[in-house]
CSV table of C-alpha atoms in Angstrom, one decimal:
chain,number,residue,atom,x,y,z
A,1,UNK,CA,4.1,-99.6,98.3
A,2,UNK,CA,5.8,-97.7,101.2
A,3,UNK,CA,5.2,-93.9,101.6
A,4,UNK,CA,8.9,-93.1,100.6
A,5,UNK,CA,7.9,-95.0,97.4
A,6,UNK,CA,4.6,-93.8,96.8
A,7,UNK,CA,6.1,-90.4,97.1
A,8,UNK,CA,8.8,-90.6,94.6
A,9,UNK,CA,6.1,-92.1,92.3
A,10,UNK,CA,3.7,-89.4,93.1
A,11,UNK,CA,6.5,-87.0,91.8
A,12,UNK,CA,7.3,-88.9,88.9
A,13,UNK,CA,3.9,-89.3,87.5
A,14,UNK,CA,3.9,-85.0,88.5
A,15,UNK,CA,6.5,-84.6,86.3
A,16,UNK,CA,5.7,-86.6,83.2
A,17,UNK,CA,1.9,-85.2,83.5
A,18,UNK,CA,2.0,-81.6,85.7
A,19,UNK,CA,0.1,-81.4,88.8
A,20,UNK,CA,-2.5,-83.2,90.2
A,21,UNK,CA,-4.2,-80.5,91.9
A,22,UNK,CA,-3.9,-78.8,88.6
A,23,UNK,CA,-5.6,-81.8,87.1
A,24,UNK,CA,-8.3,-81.6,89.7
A,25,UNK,CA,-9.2,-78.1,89.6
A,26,UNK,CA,-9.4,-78.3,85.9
A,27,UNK,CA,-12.1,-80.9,86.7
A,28,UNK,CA,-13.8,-78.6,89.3
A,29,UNK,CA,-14.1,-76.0,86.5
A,30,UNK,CA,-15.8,-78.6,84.2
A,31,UNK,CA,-17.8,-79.8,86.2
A,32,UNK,CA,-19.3,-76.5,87.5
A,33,UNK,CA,-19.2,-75.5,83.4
A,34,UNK,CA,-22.0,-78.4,83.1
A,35,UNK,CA,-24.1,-76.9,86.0
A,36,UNK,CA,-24.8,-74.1,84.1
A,37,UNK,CA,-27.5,-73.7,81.9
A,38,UNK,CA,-27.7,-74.3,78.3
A,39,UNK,CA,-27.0,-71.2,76.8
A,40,UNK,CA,-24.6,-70.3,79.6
A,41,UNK,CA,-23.0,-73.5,79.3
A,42,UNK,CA,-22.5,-73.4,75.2
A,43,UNK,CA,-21.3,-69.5,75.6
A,44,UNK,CA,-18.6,-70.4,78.2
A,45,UNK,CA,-17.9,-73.2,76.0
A,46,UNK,CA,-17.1,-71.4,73.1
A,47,UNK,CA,-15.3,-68.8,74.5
A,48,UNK,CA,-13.4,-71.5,76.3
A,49,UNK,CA,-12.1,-72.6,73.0
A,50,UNK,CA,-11.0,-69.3,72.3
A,51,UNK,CA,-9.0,-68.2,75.3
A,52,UNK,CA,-7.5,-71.7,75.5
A,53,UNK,CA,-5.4,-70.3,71.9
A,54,UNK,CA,-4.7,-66.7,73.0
A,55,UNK,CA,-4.2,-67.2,76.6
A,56,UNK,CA,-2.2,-67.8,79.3
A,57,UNK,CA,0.6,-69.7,78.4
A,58,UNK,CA,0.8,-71.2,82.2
A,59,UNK,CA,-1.1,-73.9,83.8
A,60,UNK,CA,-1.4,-71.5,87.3
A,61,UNK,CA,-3.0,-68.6,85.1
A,62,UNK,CA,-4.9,-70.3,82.4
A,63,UNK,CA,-6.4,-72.1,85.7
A,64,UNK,CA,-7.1,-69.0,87.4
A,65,UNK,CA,-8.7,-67.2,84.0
A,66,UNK,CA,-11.0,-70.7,84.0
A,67,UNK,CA,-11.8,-70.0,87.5
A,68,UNK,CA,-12.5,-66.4,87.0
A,69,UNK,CA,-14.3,-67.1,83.9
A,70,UNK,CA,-17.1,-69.5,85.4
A,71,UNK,CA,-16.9,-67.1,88.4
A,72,UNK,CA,-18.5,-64.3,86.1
A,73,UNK,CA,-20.8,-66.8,84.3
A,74,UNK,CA,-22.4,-68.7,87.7
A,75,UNK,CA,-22.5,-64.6,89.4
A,76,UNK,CA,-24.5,-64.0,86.0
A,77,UNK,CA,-27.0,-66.9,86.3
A,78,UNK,CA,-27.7,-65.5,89.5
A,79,UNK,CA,-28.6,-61.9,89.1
A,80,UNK,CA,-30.4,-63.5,86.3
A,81,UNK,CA,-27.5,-61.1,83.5
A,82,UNK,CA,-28.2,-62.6,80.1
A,83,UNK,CA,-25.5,-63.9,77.6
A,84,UNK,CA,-25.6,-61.3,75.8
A,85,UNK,CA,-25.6,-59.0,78.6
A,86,UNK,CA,-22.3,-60.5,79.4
A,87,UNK,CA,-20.3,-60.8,76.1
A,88,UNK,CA,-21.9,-57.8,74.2
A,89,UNK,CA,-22.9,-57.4,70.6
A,90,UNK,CA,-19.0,-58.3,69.8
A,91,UNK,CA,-17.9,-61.4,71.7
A,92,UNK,CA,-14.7,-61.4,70.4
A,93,UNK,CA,-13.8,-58.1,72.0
A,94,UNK,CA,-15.4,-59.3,75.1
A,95,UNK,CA,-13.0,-62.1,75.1
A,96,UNK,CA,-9.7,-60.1,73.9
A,97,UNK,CA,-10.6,-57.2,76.8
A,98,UNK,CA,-11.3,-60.9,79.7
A,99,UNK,CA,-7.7,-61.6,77.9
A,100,UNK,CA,-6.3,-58.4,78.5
A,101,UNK,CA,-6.2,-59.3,82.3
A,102,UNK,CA,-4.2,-62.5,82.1
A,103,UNK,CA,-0.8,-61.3,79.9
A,104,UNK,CA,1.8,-63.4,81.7
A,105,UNK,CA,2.8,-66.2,79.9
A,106,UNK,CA,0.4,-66.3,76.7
A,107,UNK,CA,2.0,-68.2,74.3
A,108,UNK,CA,1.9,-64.5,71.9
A,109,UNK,CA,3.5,-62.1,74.4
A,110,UNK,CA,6.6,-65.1,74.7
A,111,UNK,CA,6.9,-65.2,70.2
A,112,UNK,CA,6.8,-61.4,69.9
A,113,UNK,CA,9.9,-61.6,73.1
A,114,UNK,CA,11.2,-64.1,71.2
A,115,UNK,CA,11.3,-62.2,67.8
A,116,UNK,CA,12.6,-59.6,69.0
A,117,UNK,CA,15.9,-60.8,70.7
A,118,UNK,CA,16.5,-63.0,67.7
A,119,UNK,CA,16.4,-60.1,65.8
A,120,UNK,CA,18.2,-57.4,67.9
A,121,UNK,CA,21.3,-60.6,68.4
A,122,UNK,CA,21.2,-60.6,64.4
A,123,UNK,CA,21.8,-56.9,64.3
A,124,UNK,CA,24.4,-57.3,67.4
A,125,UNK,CA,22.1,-55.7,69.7
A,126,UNK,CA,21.2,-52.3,67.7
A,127,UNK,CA,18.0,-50.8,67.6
């Protein structure tokens, strides 16, 4: 396969699946994810599944939540910070407030845009 070739395919297979860097730092994040220890490793987990629902609508800043998010959790293992020391006695305001820093794009901010102009063009634009 030439290089003129290999690069249109390159761009192709870009398109139909997104980027491969994208791809590979995803895997970068996994992989440091499964360096962690256990109870590291099955809290970011789980909050994982949770911010992959309520956040970043983008693959650049769901990426860079990910990287931030392992950031924190490997810093933690090191100063020898506790789970709990990290999430608090409410995880699920620990993850909405680690949300709170990631708005552009999430899939929520884009329906409640979306709501609204439907609703202010079914009015004829009054408010």
């Amino acid at each position: 396969m030439g290089n003129e070739s290999k690069s249109r395919y390159l761009h192709y297979l870009e398109v139909v699946t997104g980027p491969l860097e994208d791809k590979k730092r995803y895997r970068r994040y996994k992989a440091r994810v499964e360096e962690l220890p256990p109870d590291y490793r099955a809290a970011i987990k789980a909050l994982h599944r949770y911010l992959q629902y309520f956040g970043p609508g983008t693959a650049e800043s769901h990426l860079r939540m990910l990287d931030d998010l392992i950031d924190l959790f490997e810093q933690s293992v090191a100063n020898g910070t506790t789970v709990r020391e990290i999430v608090g006695d409410e995880p699920v305001e620990f993850a909405e407030e680690f949300l709170r820093s990631y708005p552009e794009g999430n899939w929520i901010s884009r329906e409640r845009t979306k709501l609204t102009e439907s609703i202010d063009r079914a009015v004829g634009g009054a408010r």
